[in-house]
Short mmCIF file of C-alpha atoms in Angstrom, two decimals:
data_model
loop_
_atom_site.label_atom_id
_atom_site.label_comp_id
_atom_site.label_asym_id
_atom_site.label_seq_id
_atom_site.Cartn_x
_atom_site.Cartn_y
_atom_site.Cartn_z
CA ASP A 625 0.02 0.00 0.01
CA ALA A 626 1.16 3.53 -0.80
CA LYS A 627 0.88 4.86 2.76
CA THR A 628 1.20 8.43 3.93
CA THR A 629 1.54 9.92 7.41
CA GLN A 630 -0.33 13.01 8.47
CA PRO A 631 -1.11 14.59 11.87
CA ASN A 632 -4.56 13.64 13.10
CA SER A 633 -5.69 17.14 13.68
CA MET A 634 -4.61 20.81 13.36
CA GLU A 635 -6.14 24.14 14.25
CA SER A 636 -5.88 27.48 12.56
CA ASN A 637 -7.21 30.95 13.21
CA GLU A 638 -9.39 32.40 10.55
CA GLU A 639 -7.64 34.47 7.93
CA GLU A 640 -4.25 33.02 8.83
CA PRO A 641 -2.14 30.70 6.65
CA VAL A 642 -2.25 26.96 7.28
CA HIS A 643 0.53 24.42 6.54
CA LEU A 644 -0.62 20.83 6.42
CA PRO A 645 2.25 18.39 6.34
CA CYS A 646 2.45 14.88 4.86
CA ASN A 647 5.13 12.29 4.86
CA HIS A 648 5.23 9.83 2.00
CA SER A 649 8.49 8.01 2.40
CA THR A 650 7.59 5.08 0.16
CA ILE A 651 6.93 7.34 -2.78
CA SER A 652 8.35 6.18 -6.13
CA GLY A 653 9.76 8.36 -8.88
CA THR A 654 6.62 8.29 -10.99
CA ASP A 655 4.13 8.77 -8.19
CA TYR A 656 1.96 11.90 -8.33
CA ILE A 657 1.11 13.59 -4.95
CA HIS A 658 -2.59 14.33 -4.53
CA TRP A 659 -4.48 16.30 -1.92
CA TYR A 660 -8.15 15.98 -1.34
CA ARG A 661 -10.46 17.29 1.35
CA GLN A 662 -13.68 16.09 2.69
CA LEU A 663 -16.51 17.94 4.45
CA PRO A 664 -18.95 16.05 6.67
CA SER A 665 -21.35 13.85 4.72
CA GLN A 666 -19.78 14.73 1.37
CA GLY A 667 -17.43 12.92 -1.01
CA PRO A 668 -13.78 13.96 -1.13
CA GLU A 669 -13.04 17.05 -3.14
CA TYR A 670 -9.95 17.49 -5.26
CA VAL A 671 -7.67 20.21 -4.02
CA ILE A 672 -4.32 20.02 -5.89
CA HIS A 673 -1.76 17.59 -7.28
CA GLY A 674 1.91 17.71 -8.26
CA LEU A 675 4.88 15.58 -9.26
CA THR A 676 8.11 17.41 -8.46
CA SER A 677 7.70 21.18 -8.69
CA ASN A 678 5.63 23.32 -6.33
CA VAL A 679 2.11 23.93 -7.63
CA ASN A 680 -0.40 26.74 -7.09
CA ASN A 681 -4.05 26.87 -7.97
CA ARG A 682 -7.01 28.99 -6.79
CA MET A 683 -7.56 26.78 -3.75
CA ALA A 684 -4.16 26.18 -2.36
CA SER A 685 -0.35 25.75 -2.97
CA LEU A 686 1.55 22.45 -2.79
CA ALA A 687 5.19 22.51 -1.70
CA ILE A 688 7.07 19.34 -2.51
CA ALA A 689 10.36 18.50 -0.78
CA GLU A 690 13.42 18.02 -2.99
CA ASP A 691 13.60 14.27 -2.08
CA ARG A 692 9.81 14.06 -2.63
CA LYS A 693 9.31 12.19 0.67
CA SER A 694 7.23 14.87 2.08
CA SER A 695 4.95 17.65 0.98
CA THR A 696 2.98 20.50 2.45
CA LEU A 697 -0.40 21.82 1.53
CA ILE A 698 -0.69 25.50 2.13
CA LEU A 699 -3.96 27.36 2.53
CA HIS A 700 -3.01 31.00 2.30
CA ARG A 701 -5.93 32.41 4.27
CA ALA A 702 -8.01 29.86 6.14
CA THR A 703 -11.75 30.46 6.16
CA LEU A 704 -14.44 28.65 8.12
CA ARG A 705 -15.33 26.83 4.87
CA ASP A 706 -11.88 25.22 4.85
CA ALA A 707 -12.67 23.23 7.97
CA ALA A 708 -12.49 19.63 6.67
CA VAL A 709 -10.43 16.42 6.76
CA TYR A 710 -7.43 16.77 4.38
CA TYR A 711 -6.05 13.69 2.79
CA CYS A 712 -2.60 13.33 1.17
CA ILE A 713 -2.21 10.46 -1.37
CA HIS A 714 0.48 9.31 -3.67
CA SER A 715 -0.17 7.10 -6.63
CA ASN A 716 1.77 6.04 -9.71
CA THR A 717 -1.13 4.56 -11.68
CA GLY A 718 -4.04 6.77 -10.83
CA ASN A 719 -5.93 3.51 -10.46
CA GLN A 720 -6.47 3.23 -6.77
CA PHE A 721 -5.94 5.83 -4.10
CA TYR A 722 -4.95 4.78 -0.57
CA PHE A 723 -6.42 7.29 1.84
CA GLY A 724 -5.17 7.32 5.38
CA THR A 725 -7.06 8.93 8.18
CA GLY A 726 -6.08 12.39 7.05
CA THR A 727 -5.81 15.59 9.04
CA SER A 728 -8.90 17.14 10.57
CA LEU A 729 -8.47 20.91 10.16
CA THR A 730 -10.38 23.15 12.65
CA VAL A 731 -10.64 26.83 11.77
CA ILE A 732 -11.26 29.10 14.76
CA PRO A 733 -13.16 32.30 14.10
CA ASP B 285 -20.31 18.80 -16.58
CA THR B 286 -22.78 17.88 -13.92
CA GLY B 287 -20.38 16.01 -11.72
CA VAL B 288 -20.61 12.50 -10.38
CA SER B 289 -24.01 11.42 -9.20
CA GLN B 290 -25.02 8.56 -6.97
CA ASP B 291 -28.35 7.01 -6.28
CA PRO B 292 -29.82 6.54 -3.67
CA ARG B 293 -28.18 8.92 -1.25
CA HIS B 294 -29.36 6.88 1.74
CA LYS B 295 -30.43 3.28 2.11
CA ILE B 296 -31.73 1.47 5.15
CA THR B 297 -32.07 -2.30 4.83
CA LYS B 298 -32.44 -5.34 7.05
CA ARG B 299 -29.67 -7.87 7.43
CA GLY B 300 -29.77 -10.51 4.69
CA GLN B 301 -31.43 -8.29 2.07
CA ASN B 302 -29.71 -7.40 -1.23
CA VAL B 303 -29.02 -3.77 -2.10
CA THR B 304 -27.88 -2.08 -5.35
CA PHE B 305 -26.40 1.33 -5.73
CA ARG B 306 -25.88 3.29 -8.95
CA CYS B 307 -23.15 5.66 -10.04
CA ASP B 308 -23.17 7.99 -12.99
CA PRO B 309 -19.76 9.37 -13.75
CA ILE B 310 -18.80 12.53 -15.42
CA SER B 311 -19.58 12.06 -19.04
CA GLU B 312 -16.64 10.86 -21.17
CA HIS B 313 -14.67 9.71 -18.07
CA ASN B 314 -13.46 6.23 -19.03
CA ARG B 315 -12.35 5.29 -15.48
CA LEU B 316 -14.70 4.61 -12.59
CA TYR B 317 -13.95 3.73 -9.02
CA TRP B 318 -15.82 2.45 -6.02
CA TYR B 319 -14.72 3.13 -2.38
CA ARG B 320 -16.15 2.37 0.95
CA GLN B 321 -15.85 4.63 4.00
CA THR B 322 -16.64 3.89 7.59
CA LEU B 323 -16.90 6.43 10.36
CA GLY B 324 -13.64 8.15 11.25
CA GLN B 325 -11.71 6.44 8.47
CA GLY B 326 -10.55 7.44 5.05
CA PRO B 327 -12.19 5.92 1.97
CA GLU B 328 -11.00 2.38 1.12
CA PHE B 329 -10.60 1.22 -2.42
CA LEU B 330 -13.03 -1.52 -3.53
CA THR B 331 -12.80 -1.75 -7.38
CA TYR B 332 -11.96 0.07 -10.56
CA PHE B 333 -13.19 0.01 -14.13
CA GLN B 334 -11.65 1.23 -17.35
CA ASN B 335 -14.54 1.54 -19.76
CA GLU B 336 -16.55 -1.62 -19.15
CA ALA B 337 -13.61 -3.71 -17.95
CA GLN B 338 -13.24 -4.30 -14.24
CA LEU B 339 -9.43 -4.18 -13.86
CA GLU B 340 -8.81 -4.23 -10.20
CA LYS B 341 -10.62 -5.53 -7.17
CA SER B 342 -9.58 -5.12 -3.55
CA ARG B 343 -9.35 -8.10 -1.26
CA LEU B 344 -11.96 -6.13 0.78
CA LEU B 345 -14.42 -6.97 -1.96
CA SER B 346 -16.01 -10.23 -0.74
CA ASP B 347 -17.96 -12.65 -2.86
CA ARG B 348 -21.10 -10.88 -1.71
CA PHE B 349 -20.06 -7.74 -3.53
CA SER B 350 -20.37 -7.39 -7.28
CA ALA B 351 -19.92 -4.42 -9.50
CA GLU B 352 -20.74 -3.85 -13.12
CA ARG B 353 -20.28 -1.18 -15.75
CA PRO B 354 -22.06 -2.78 -18.73
CA LYS B 355 -21.66 -0.09 -21.37
CA GLY B 356 -18.74 1.80 -19.97
CA SER B 357 -21.01 4.55 -18.66
CA PHE B 358 -22.93 4.14 -15.39
CA SER B 359 -22.01 1.51 -12.83
CA THR B 360 -23.81 -0.55 -10.26
CA LEU B 361 -22.56 -2.00 -6.99
CA GLU B 362 -24.62 -4.80 -5.52
CA ILE B 363 -24.27 -6.27 -2.03
CA GLN B 364 -25.98 -9.59 -1.45
CA ARG B 365 -27.05 -10.91 1.90
CA THR B 366 -26.11 -7.67 3.63
CA GLU B 367 -24.42 -7.85 7.08
CA GLN B 368 -24.35 -5.18 9.72
CA GLY B 369 -20.60 -4.68 9.02
CA ASP B 370 -21.56 -3.42 5.51
CA SER B 371 -22.95 -0.31 7.03
CA ALA B 372 -20.82 2.51 5.55
CA MET B 373 -20.70 5.29 2.95
CA TYR B 374 -20.13 3.95 -0.52
CA LEU B 375 -18.42 6.50 -2.75
CA CYS B 376 -18.00 6.52 -6.52
CA ALA B 377 -15.38 8.46 -8.39
CA SER B 378 -14.46 8.92 -12.00
CA SER B 379 -11.47 10.20 -13.96
CA SER B 380 -10.46 10.76 -17.47
CA GLY B 381 -7.23 8.93 -17.11
CA GLN B 382 -5.61 11.36 -19.55
CA GLY B 383 -2.88 13.93 -18.99
CA THR B 384 -1.41 14.12 -15.61
CA PHE B 385 -2.57 11.21 -13.42
CA GLY B 386 -5.25 10.77 -12.29
CA THR B 387 -7.51 13.28 -10.59
CA GLN B 388 -10.55 11.43 -9.36
CA TYR B 389 -13.78 13.31 -8.94
CA PHE B 390 -16.09 11.92 -6.22
CA GLY B 391 -19.83 11.70 -5.97
CA PRO B 392 -21.74 12.58 -2.81
CA GLY B 393 -21.88 8.90 -1.73
CA THR B 394 -24.61 6.47 -0.73
CA ARG B 395 -24.98 5.87 2.96
CA LEU B 396 -25.98 2.34 3.80
CA LEU B 397 -27.36 1.31 7.26
CA VAL B 398 -27.93 -2.44 7.74
CA LEU B 399 -30.21 -3.17 10.70
#
């Protein structure tokens, strides 16, 4: 299994940046790193993905370590709507994703 | 693009009954996935289709579970002789499988409760 390690929970104040870490020491050279988030009673929602270079989109930024064994999802200004469980996944085939238990993010008003 | 849809959204059944769930993927997505999620856990992979071919099945998928994608469009997941341990959220996802791998787009899920 392509396992990742994430903190169980994190807190952030509203309007402040949040850095969500992930360790993926078993990643192979062709694995993409994907981040998803899941709100209660909803399916996971795609956030961002990358291979080697740091990536930015309208939702977040993804910083990938040079050895690719870890990555960090960056939410630049946390809002209450960002409160969710965040999952980090790596996959080389895109066929099956192995979700861990993710990081539950609490945003404090 | 209307997104991935699943039906029903909720299902309550008695132990021993059969249930069937439907997933309609994003149109023109050739890949379709089924996952199961229990409370407090991340989704667990069950099976994967490319077009109508079922290419991978998890060892979690017992003989009571069967999935089909007859024309490479919608898919059904059937659970026979349901057990209380089958109570979970069943999630469907689809992807185009093209370009950079392999962003999966998830539906809202079907929540199953077996009494």
